[in-house]
Short mmCIF file of C-alpha atoms and ligand atoms in Angstrom, two decimals:
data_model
loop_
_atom_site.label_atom_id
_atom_site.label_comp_id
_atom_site.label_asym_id
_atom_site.label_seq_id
_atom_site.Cartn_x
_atom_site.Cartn_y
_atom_site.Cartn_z
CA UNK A 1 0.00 0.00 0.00
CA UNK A 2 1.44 3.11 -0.93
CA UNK A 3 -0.10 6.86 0.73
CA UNK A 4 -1.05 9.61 -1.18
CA UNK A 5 -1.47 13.45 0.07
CA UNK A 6 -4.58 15.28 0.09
CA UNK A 7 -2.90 17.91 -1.69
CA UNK A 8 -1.25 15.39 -4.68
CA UNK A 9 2.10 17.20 -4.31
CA UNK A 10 3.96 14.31 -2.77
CA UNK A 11 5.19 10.83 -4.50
CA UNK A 12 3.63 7.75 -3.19
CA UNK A 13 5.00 7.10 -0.15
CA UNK A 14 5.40 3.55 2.07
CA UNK A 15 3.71 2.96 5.38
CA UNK A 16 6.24 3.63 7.93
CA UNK A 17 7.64 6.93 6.07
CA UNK A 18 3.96 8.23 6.27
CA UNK A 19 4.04 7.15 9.83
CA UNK A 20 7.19 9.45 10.07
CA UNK A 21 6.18 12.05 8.23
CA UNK A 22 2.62 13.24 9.70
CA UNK A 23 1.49 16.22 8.15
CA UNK A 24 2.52 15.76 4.40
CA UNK A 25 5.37 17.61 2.82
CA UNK A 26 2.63 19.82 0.94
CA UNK A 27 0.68 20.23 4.35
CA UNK A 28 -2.11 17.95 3.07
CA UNK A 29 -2.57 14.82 5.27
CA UNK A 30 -1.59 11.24 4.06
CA UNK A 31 -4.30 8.70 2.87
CA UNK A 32 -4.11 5.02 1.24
CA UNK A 33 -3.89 5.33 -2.47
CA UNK A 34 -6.78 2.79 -2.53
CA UNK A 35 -9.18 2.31 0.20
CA UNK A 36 -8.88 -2.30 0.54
CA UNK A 37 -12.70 -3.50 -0.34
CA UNK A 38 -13.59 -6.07 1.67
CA UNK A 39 -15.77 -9.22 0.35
CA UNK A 40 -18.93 -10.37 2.07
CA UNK A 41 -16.82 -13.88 2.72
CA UNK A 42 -14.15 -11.68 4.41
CA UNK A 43 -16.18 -9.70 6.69
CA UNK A 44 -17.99 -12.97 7.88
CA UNK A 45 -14.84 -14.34 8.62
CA UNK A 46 -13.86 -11.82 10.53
CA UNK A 47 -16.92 -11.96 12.78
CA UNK A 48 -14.61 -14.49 14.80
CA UNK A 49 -12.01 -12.91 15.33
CA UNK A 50 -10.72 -11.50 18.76
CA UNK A 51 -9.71 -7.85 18.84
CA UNK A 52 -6.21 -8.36 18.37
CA UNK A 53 -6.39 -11.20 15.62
CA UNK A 54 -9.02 -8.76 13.82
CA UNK A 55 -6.70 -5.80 14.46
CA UNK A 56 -3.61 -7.65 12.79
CA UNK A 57 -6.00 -8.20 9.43
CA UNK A 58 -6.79 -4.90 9.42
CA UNK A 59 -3.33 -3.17 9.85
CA UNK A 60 -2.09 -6.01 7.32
CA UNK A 61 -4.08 -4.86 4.42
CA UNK A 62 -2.70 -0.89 4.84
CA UNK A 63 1.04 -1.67 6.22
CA UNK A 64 1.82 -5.06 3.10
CA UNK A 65 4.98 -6.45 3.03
CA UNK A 66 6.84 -3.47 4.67
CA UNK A 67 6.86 -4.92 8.26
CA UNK A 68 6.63 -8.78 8.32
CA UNK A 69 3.27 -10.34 9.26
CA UNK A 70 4.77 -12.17 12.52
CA UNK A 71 6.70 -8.34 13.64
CA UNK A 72 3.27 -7.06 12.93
CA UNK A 73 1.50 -9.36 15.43
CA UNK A 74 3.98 -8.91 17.65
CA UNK A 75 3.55 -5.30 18.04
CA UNK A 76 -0.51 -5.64 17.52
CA UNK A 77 -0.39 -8.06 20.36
CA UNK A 78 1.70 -5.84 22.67
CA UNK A 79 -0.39 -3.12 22.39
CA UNK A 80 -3.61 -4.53 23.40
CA UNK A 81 -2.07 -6.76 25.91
CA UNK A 82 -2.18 -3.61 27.87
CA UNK A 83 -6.09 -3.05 27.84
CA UNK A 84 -7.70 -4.00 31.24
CA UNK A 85 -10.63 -5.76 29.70
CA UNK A 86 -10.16 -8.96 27.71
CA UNK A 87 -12.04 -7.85 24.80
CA UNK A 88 -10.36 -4.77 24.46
CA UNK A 89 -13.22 -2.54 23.44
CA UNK A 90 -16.15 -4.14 24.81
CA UNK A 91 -19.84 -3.45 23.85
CA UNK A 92 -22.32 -2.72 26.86
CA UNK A 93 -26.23 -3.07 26.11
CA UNK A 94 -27.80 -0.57 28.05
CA UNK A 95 -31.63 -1.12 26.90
CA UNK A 96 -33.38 -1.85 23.77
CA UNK A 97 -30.68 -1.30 20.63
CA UNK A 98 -28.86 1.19 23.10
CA UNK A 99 -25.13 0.30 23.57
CA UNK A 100 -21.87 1.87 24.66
CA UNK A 101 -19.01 1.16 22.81
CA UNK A 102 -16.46 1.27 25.92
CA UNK A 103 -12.98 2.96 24.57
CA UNK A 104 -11.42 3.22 28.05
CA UNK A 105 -10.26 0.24 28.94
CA UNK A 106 -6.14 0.96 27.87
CA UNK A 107 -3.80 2.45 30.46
CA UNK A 108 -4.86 6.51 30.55
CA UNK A 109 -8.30 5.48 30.60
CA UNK A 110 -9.60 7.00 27.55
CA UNK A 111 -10.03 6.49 23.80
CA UNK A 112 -6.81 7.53 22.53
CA UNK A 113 -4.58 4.99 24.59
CA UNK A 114 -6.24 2.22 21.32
CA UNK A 115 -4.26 4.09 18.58
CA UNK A 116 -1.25 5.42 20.48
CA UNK A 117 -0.32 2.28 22.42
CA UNK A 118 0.12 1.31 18.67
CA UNK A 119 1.93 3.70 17.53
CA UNK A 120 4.34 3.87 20.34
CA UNK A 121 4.96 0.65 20.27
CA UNK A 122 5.49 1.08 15.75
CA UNK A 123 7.93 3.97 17.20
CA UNK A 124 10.18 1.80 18.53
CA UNK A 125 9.74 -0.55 16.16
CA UNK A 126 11.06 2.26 13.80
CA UNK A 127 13.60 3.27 15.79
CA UNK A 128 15.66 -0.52 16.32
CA UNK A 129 15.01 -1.23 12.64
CA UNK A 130 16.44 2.12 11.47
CA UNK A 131 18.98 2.15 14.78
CA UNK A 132 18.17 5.89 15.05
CA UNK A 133 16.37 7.88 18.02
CA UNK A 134 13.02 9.55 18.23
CA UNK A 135 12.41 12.43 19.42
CA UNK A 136 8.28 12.84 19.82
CA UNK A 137 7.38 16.51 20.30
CA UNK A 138 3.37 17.51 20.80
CA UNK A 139 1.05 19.36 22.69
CA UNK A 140 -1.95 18.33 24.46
CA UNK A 141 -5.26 19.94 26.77
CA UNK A 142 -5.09 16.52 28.31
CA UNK A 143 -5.66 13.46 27.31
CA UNK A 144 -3.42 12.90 23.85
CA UNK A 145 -0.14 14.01 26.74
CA UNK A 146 -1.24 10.97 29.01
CA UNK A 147 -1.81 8.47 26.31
CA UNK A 148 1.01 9.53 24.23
CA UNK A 149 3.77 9.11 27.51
CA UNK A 150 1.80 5.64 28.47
CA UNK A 151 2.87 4.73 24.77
CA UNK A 152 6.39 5.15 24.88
CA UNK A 153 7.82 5.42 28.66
CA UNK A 154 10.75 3.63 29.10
CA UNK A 155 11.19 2.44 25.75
CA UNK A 156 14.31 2.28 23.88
CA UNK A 157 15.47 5.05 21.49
CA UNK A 158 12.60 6.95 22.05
CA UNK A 159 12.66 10.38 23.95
CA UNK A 160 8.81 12.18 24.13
CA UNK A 161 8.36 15.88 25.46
CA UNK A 162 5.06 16.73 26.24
CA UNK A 163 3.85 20.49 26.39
CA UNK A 164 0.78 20.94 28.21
CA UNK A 165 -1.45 24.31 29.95
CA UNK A 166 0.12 24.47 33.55
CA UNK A 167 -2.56 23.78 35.69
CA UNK A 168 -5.29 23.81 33.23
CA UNK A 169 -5.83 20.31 32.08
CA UNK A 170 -8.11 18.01 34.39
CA UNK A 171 -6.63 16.75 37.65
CA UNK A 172 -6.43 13.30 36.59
CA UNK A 173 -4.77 14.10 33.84
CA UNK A 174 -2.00 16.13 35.07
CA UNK A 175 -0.94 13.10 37.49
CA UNK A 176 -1.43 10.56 34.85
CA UNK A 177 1.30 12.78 32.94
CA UNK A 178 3.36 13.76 35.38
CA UNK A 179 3.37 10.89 38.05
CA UNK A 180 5.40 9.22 35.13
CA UNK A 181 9.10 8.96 36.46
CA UNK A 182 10.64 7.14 33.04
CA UNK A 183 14.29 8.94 32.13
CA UNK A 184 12.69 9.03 28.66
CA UNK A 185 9.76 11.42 29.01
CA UNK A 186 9.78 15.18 29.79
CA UNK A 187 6.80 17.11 30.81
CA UNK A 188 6.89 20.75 30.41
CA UNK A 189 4.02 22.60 32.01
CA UNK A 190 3.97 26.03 30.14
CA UNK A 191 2.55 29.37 31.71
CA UNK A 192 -0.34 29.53 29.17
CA UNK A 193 -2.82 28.37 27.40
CA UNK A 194 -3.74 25.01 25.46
CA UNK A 195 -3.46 27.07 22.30
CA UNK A 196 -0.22 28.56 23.68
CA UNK A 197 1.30 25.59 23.94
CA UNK A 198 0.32 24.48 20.24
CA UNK A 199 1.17 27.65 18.87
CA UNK A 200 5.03 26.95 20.07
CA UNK A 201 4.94 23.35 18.45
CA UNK A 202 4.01 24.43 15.34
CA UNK A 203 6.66 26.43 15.86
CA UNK A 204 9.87 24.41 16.27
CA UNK A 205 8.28 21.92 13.75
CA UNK A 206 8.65 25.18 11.35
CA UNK A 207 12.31 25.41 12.51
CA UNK A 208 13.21 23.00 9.80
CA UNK A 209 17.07 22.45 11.20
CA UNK A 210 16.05 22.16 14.33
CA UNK A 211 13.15 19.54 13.63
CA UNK A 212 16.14 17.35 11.64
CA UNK A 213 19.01 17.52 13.90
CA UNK A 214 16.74 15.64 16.61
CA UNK A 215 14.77 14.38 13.96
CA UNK A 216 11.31 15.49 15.56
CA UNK A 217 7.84 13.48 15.23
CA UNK A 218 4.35 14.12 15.89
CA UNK A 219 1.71 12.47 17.95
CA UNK A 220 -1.59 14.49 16.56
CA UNK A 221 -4.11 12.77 15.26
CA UNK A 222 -3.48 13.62 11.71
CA UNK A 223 -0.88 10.92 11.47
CA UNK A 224 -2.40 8.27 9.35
CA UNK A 225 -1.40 5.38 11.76
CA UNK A 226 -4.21 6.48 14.28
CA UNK A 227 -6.96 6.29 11.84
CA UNK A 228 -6.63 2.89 10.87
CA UNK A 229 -6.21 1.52 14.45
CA UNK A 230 -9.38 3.17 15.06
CA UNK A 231 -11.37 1.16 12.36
CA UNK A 232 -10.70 -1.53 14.06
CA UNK A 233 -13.25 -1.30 16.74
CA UNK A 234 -16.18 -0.26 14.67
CA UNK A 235 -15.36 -3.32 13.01
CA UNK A 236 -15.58 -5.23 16.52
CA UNK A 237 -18.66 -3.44 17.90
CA UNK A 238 -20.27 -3.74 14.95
CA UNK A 239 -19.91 -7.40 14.70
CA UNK A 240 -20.45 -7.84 18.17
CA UNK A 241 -24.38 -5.84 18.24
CA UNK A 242 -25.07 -7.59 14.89
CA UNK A 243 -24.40 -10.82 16.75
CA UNK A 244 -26.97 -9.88 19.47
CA UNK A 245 -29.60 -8.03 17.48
CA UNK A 246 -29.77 -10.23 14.94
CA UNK A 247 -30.23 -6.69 13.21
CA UNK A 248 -27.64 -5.39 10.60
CA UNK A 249 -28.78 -1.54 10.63
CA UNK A 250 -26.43 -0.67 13.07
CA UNK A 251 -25.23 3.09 13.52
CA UNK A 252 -22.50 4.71 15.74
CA UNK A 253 -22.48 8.36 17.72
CA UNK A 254 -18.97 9.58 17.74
CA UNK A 255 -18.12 12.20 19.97
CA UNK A 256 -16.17 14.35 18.03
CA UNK A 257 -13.54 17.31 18.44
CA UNK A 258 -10.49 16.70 15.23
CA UNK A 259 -12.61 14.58 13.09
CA UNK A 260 -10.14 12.08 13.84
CA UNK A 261 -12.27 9.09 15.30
CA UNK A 262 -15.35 9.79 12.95
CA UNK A 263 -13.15 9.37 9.95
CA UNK A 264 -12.23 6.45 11.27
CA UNK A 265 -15.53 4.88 11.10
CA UNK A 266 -15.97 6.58 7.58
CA UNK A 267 -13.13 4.46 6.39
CA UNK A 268 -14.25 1.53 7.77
CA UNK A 269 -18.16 2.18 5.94
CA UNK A 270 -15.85 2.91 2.90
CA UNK A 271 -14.16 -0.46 3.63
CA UNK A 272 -17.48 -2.04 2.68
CA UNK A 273 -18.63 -2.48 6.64
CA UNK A 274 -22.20 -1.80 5.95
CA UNK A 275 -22.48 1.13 9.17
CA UNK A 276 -26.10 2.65 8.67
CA UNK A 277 -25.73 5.82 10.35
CA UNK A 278 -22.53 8.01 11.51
CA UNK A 279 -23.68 10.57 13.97
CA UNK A 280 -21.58 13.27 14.63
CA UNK A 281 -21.62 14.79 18.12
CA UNK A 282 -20.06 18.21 18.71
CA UNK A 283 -20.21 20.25 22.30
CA UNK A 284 -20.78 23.87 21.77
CA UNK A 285 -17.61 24.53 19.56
CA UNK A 286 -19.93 23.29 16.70
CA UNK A 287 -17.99 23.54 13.37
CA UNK A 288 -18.76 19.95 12.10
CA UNK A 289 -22.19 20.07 13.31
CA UNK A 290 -22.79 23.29 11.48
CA UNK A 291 -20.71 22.18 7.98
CA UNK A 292 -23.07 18.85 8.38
CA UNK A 293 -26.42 20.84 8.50
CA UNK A 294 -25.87 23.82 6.79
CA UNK A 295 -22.70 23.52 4.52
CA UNK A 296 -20.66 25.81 5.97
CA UNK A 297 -17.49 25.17 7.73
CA UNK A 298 -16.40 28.39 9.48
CA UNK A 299 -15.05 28.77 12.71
CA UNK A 300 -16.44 30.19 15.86
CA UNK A 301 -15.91 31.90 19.03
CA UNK A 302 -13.76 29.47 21.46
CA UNK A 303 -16.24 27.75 23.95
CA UNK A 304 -14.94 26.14 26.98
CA UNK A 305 -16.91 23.35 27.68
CA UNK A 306 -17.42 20.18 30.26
CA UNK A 307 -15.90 18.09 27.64
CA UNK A 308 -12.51 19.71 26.99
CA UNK A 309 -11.10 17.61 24.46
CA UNK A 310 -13.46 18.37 21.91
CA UNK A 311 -13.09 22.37 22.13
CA UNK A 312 -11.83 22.48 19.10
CA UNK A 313 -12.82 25.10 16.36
CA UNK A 314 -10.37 23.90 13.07
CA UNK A 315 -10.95 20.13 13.03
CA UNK A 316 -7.32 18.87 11.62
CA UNK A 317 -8.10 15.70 10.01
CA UNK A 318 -11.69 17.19 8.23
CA UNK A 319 -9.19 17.72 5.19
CA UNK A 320 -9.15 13.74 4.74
CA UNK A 321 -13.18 13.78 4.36
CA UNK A 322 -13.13 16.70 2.24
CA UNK A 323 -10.88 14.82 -0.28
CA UNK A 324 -13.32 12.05 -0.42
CA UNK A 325 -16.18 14.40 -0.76
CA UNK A 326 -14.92 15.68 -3.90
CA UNK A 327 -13.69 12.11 -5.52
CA UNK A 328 -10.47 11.81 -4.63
CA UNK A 329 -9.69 15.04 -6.43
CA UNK A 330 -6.47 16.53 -4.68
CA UNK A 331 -6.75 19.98 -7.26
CA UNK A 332 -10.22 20.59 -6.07
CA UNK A 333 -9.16 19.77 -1.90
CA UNK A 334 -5.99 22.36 -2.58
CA UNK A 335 -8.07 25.57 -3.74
CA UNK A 336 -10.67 24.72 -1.42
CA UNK A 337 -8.32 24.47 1.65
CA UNK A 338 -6.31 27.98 -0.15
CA UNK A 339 -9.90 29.44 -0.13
CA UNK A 340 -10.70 28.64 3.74
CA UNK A 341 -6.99 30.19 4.30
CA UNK A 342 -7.87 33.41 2.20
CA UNK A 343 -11.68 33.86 3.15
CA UNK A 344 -12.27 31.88 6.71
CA UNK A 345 -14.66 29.41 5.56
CA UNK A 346 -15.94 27.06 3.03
CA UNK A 347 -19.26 26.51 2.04
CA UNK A 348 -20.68 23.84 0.40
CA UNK A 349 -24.41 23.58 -1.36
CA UNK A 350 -26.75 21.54 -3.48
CA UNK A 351 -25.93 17.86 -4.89
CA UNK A 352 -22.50 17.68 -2.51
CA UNK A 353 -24.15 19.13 0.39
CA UNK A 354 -26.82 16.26 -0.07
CA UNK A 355 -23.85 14.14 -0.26
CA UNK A 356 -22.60 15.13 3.17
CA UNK A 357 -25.68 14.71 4.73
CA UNK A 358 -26.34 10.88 3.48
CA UNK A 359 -22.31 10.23 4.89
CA UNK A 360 -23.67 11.99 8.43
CA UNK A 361 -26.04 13.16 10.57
CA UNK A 362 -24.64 15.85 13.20
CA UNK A 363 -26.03 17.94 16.84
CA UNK A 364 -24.22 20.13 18.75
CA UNK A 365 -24.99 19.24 22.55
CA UNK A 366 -24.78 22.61 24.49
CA UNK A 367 -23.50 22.37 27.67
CA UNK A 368 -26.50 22.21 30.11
CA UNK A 369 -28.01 18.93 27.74
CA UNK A 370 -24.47 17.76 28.61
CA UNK A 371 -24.64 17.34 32.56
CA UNK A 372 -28.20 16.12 31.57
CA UNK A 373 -27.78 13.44 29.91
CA UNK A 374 -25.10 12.43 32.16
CA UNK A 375 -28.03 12.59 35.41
CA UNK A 376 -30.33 11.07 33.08
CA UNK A 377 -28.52 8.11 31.83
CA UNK A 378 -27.05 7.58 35.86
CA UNK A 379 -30.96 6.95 36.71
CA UNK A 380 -32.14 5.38 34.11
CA UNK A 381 -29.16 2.81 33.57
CA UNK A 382 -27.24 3.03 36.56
CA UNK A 383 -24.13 3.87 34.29
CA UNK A 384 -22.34 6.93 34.59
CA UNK A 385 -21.15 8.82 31.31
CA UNK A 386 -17.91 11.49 31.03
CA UNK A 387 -19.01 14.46 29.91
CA UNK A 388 -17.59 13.94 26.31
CA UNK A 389 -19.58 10.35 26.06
CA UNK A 390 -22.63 12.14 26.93
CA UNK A 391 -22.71 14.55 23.83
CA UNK A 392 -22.55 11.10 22.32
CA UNK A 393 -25.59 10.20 23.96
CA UNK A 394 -27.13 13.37 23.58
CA UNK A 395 -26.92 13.16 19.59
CA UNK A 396 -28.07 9.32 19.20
CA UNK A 397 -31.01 10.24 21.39
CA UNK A 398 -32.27 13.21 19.15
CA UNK A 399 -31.21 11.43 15.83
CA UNK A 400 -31.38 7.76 15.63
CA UNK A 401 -34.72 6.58 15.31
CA UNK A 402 -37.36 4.84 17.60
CA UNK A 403 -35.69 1.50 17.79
CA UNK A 404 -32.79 1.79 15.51
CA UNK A 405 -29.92 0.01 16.60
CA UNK A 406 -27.11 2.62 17.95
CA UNK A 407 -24.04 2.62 19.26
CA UNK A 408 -22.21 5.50 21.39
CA UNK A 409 -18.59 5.54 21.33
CA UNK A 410 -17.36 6.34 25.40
CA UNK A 411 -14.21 7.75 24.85
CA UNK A 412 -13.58 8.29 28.30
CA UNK A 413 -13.72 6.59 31.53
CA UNK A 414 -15.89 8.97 33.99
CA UNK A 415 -13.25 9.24 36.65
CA UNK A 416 -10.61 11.29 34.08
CA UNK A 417 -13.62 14.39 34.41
CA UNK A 418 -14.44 13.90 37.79
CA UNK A 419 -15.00 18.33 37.98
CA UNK A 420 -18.03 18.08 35.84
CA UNK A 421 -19.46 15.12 37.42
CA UNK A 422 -19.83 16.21 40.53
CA UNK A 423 -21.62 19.02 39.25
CA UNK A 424 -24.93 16.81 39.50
CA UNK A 425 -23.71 15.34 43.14
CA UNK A 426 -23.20 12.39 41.55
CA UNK A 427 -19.97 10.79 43.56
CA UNK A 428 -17.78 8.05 41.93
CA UNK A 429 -15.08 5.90 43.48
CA UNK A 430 -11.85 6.14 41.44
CA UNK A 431 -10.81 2.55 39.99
CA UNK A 432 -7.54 1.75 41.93
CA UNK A 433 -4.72 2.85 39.31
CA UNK A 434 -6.33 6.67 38.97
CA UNK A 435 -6.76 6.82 43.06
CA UNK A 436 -3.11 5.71 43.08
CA UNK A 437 -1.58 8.82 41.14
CA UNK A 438 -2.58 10.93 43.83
CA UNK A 439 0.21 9.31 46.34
CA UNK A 440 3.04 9.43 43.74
CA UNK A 441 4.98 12.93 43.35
CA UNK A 442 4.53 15.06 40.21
CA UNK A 443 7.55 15.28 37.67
CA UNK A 444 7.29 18.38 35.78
CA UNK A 445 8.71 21.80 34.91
CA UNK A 446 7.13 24.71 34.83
CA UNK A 447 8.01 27.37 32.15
CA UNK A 448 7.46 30.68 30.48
CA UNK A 449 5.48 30.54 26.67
CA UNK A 450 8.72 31.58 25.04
CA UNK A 451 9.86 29.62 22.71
CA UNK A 452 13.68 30.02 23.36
CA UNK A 453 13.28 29.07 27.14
CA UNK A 454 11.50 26.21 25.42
CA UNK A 455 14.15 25.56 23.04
CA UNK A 456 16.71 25.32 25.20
CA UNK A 457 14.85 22.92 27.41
CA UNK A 458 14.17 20.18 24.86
CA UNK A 459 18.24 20.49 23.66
CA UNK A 460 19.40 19.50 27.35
CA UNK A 461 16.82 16.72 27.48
CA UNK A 462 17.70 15.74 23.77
CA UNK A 463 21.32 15.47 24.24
C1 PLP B 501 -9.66 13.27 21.63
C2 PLP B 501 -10.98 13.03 22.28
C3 PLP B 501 -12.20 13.18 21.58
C4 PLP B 501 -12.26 13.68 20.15
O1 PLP B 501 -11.75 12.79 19.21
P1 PLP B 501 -11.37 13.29 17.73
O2 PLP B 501 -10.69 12.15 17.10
O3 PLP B 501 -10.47 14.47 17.93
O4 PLP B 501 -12.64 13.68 17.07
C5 PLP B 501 -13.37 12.87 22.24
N1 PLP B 501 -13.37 12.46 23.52
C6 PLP B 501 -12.23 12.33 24.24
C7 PLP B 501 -12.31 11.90 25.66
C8 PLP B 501 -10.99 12.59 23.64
O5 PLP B 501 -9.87 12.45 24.36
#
């Protein structure tokens, strides 16, 4: 499988260079140069499949020949041996064709851990193969920091600094960041904010010596290896409710902030898994939800919301969609990306509008509907929803249909957003590993936004 830019500037590339790269050379993202079809006899044989087995086919049709099939399970295995529960991402029925896909089961308790345990392990992978280090620059507002450290501490020629908002990321997640005492990881907490912090990485990755002496790499979500190990579970669920509903029209809610996890269900409908619905859930920074109803995508004022990771106003991997949209045409993805530069926004209408609106439906859950649906679904299912789960929840219940089959993606485990839980007096115990951060001492230091002090940290810790 070669990979292909949005933006058709760049040759054909091989899996693990469009692991390295990330962004493309032409700042368009990577995708497969064919999306694999799947037969009716292969999806039915992969209705037996455990997560990991299931997970190996998958990554096997994108990576080929390039890493061989027995290093591939090897690193597939590793990764979900991790994962508290034994079927990885497990399905929970909560009433009548009401289930929660459960995401949270990897070490930093949320979504993200099921692609970056992955790619931390590919990493280093990478790095014996090659016998070179990696250095793993990124920002996070929380949980991408956690997941991304839990993926590579103390592992060979790897070295990760993490930037992240002193003291304004969630409790939980500062400790599960910063409790982390591995020589290979450095936290730096800056004096700022989220978009601060961002603002610097783009940065240095801009400072094109300086991102090739260390030979920097990125964690975001645009890089292509996340995507496809987040098909894998709507594979699994999917299979999984079929099995029990004996029904086939199965849809998924996706809690959504980059347009990263979405896509990866969209790939996985384009795949030939025959999804019915994708809902797409938004909090009040409502970009997608707006684009999906009305055709515009444009930008907003910065909400803060109970469900931080998905304040998000420019979602970075909506380029990939937009490139399907339009046929795989990388002229027409260029000018319209050049015109949302020039102009703020892009609007779509008529026949490709339609088109956008039979690929989703979308609601933007406001922030009130949030701790609501959180109190709701506590009484009425005894089960207890983070705050970014619950715009999941929110959306399925005002779109799906009287007895349609739907499943919401939890991409959190409660406990990681304890602040906007108790909100609704609703008390949780902590499961053990989360209660036991709070006895460990914090690693971390504390520094000014500039990016020279910043500079100058990463070169000590680099060298
Ligand atoms: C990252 C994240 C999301 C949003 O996922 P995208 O791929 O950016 O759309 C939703 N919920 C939680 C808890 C997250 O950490």
């Amino acid at each position: 499988m070669k990979y292909i830019s949005t933006r058709g500037q760049v040759s054909p590339t091989g899996f693990i260079d469009a692991i390295l790269m990330g962004l493309a050379d032409d700042g368009g993202l990577l995708v497969p140069k064919h999306i694999p079809q799947l037969s009716d006899d292969t999806l039915k044989q992969w209705q037996k499949l455990t997560y990991p087995e299931l997970a190996l086919e998958v990554f096997s049709l994108y990576v080929n020949n390039e890493i061989p099939r027995a290093d591939l399970k090897k690193l597939v295995d590793d990764s979900y041996a991790t994962f508290r529960h034994e079927d990885v991402t497990p399905v929970r029925r909560l009433d009548n064709g009401r289930y929660v896909l459960e995401l949270f089961h990897g070490p930093t308790f949320a979504f993200k851990d099921v692609a970056l345990q992955f790619l931390g392990n590919l990493y280093s992978y990478v790095s014996r193969k090659t016998n070179s280090i990696i250095h793993i620059l990124g920002a996070t507002s929380g949980d991408t920091g956690a997941s991304a450290i839990e993926g590579v501490r103390g592992k060979e020629g790897i070295r990760i600094c993490i930037l992240h908002p002193h003291q304004k990321v969630s409790k939980v997640q500062e400790l599960q960041m910063t409790t982390v005492n591995d020589a290979n990881v450095l936290n730096l907490a800056v004096e700022g904010t989220f978009d601060d912090c961002q603002r610097i990485i783009k940065e240095l990755f801009a400072d094109v010596s300086f991102k090739h002496r260390y030979h920097l790499r990125a964690i975001n979500s645009i890089n292509i290896a996340r995507i496809l190990a987040q098909t894998v579970y709507y594979f699994y669920a999917y299979f999984q409710v079929a099995n029990k509903e004996h029904a086939d029209k199965i849809s998924f809610s996706v809690p959504t902030g980059n347009f990263g996890d979405i896509f990866a269900g969209y790939l996985a409908q384009r795949m030939g898994l025959p999804i019915h619905k994708l809902i797409l859930a938004t909090n009040e920074n409502n970009i997608l939800a707006r684009f999906v109803n009305e055709g515009v995508y444009q930008p907003g004022a910065f909400r803060g919301t109970y469900s931080p990771s998905m304040d998000i106003q420019v979602a970075s991997n909506f380029e990939r969609y937009l490139f399907y949209l339009y046929g795989e045409d990388a002229d027409t993805v260029t000018s319209l990306m050049a015109q949302f530069k020039a102009e703020g926004r892009i609007v779509i209408t008529g026949d490709v509008l339609k088109r956008v609106q039979a690929d989703f439906s979308a609601y933007s859950v406001e922030n009130e509907e949030c701790l609501n649906t959180i109190s709701a679904y506590y009484e009425k299912y005894s089960y207890l929803l983070d705050p970014h789960t619950a715009c999941g929840a929110a959306a399925s219940d005002k779109l799906a249909a009287e007895g349609e089959v739907t499943v919401v993606l939890s991409t959190a485990h409660p406990a990681k957003f304890d602040e906007a839980i108790r909100l609704r007096n609703i008390s949780q115990t902590y499961p053990e590993q989360i209660q036991a951060l709070f006895d460990k001492p914090q690693i971390q230091t504390v520094v000014g936004g500039s990016n020279e002090e910043i500079k100058k940290q990463l070169v000590t810790f680099f060298n």
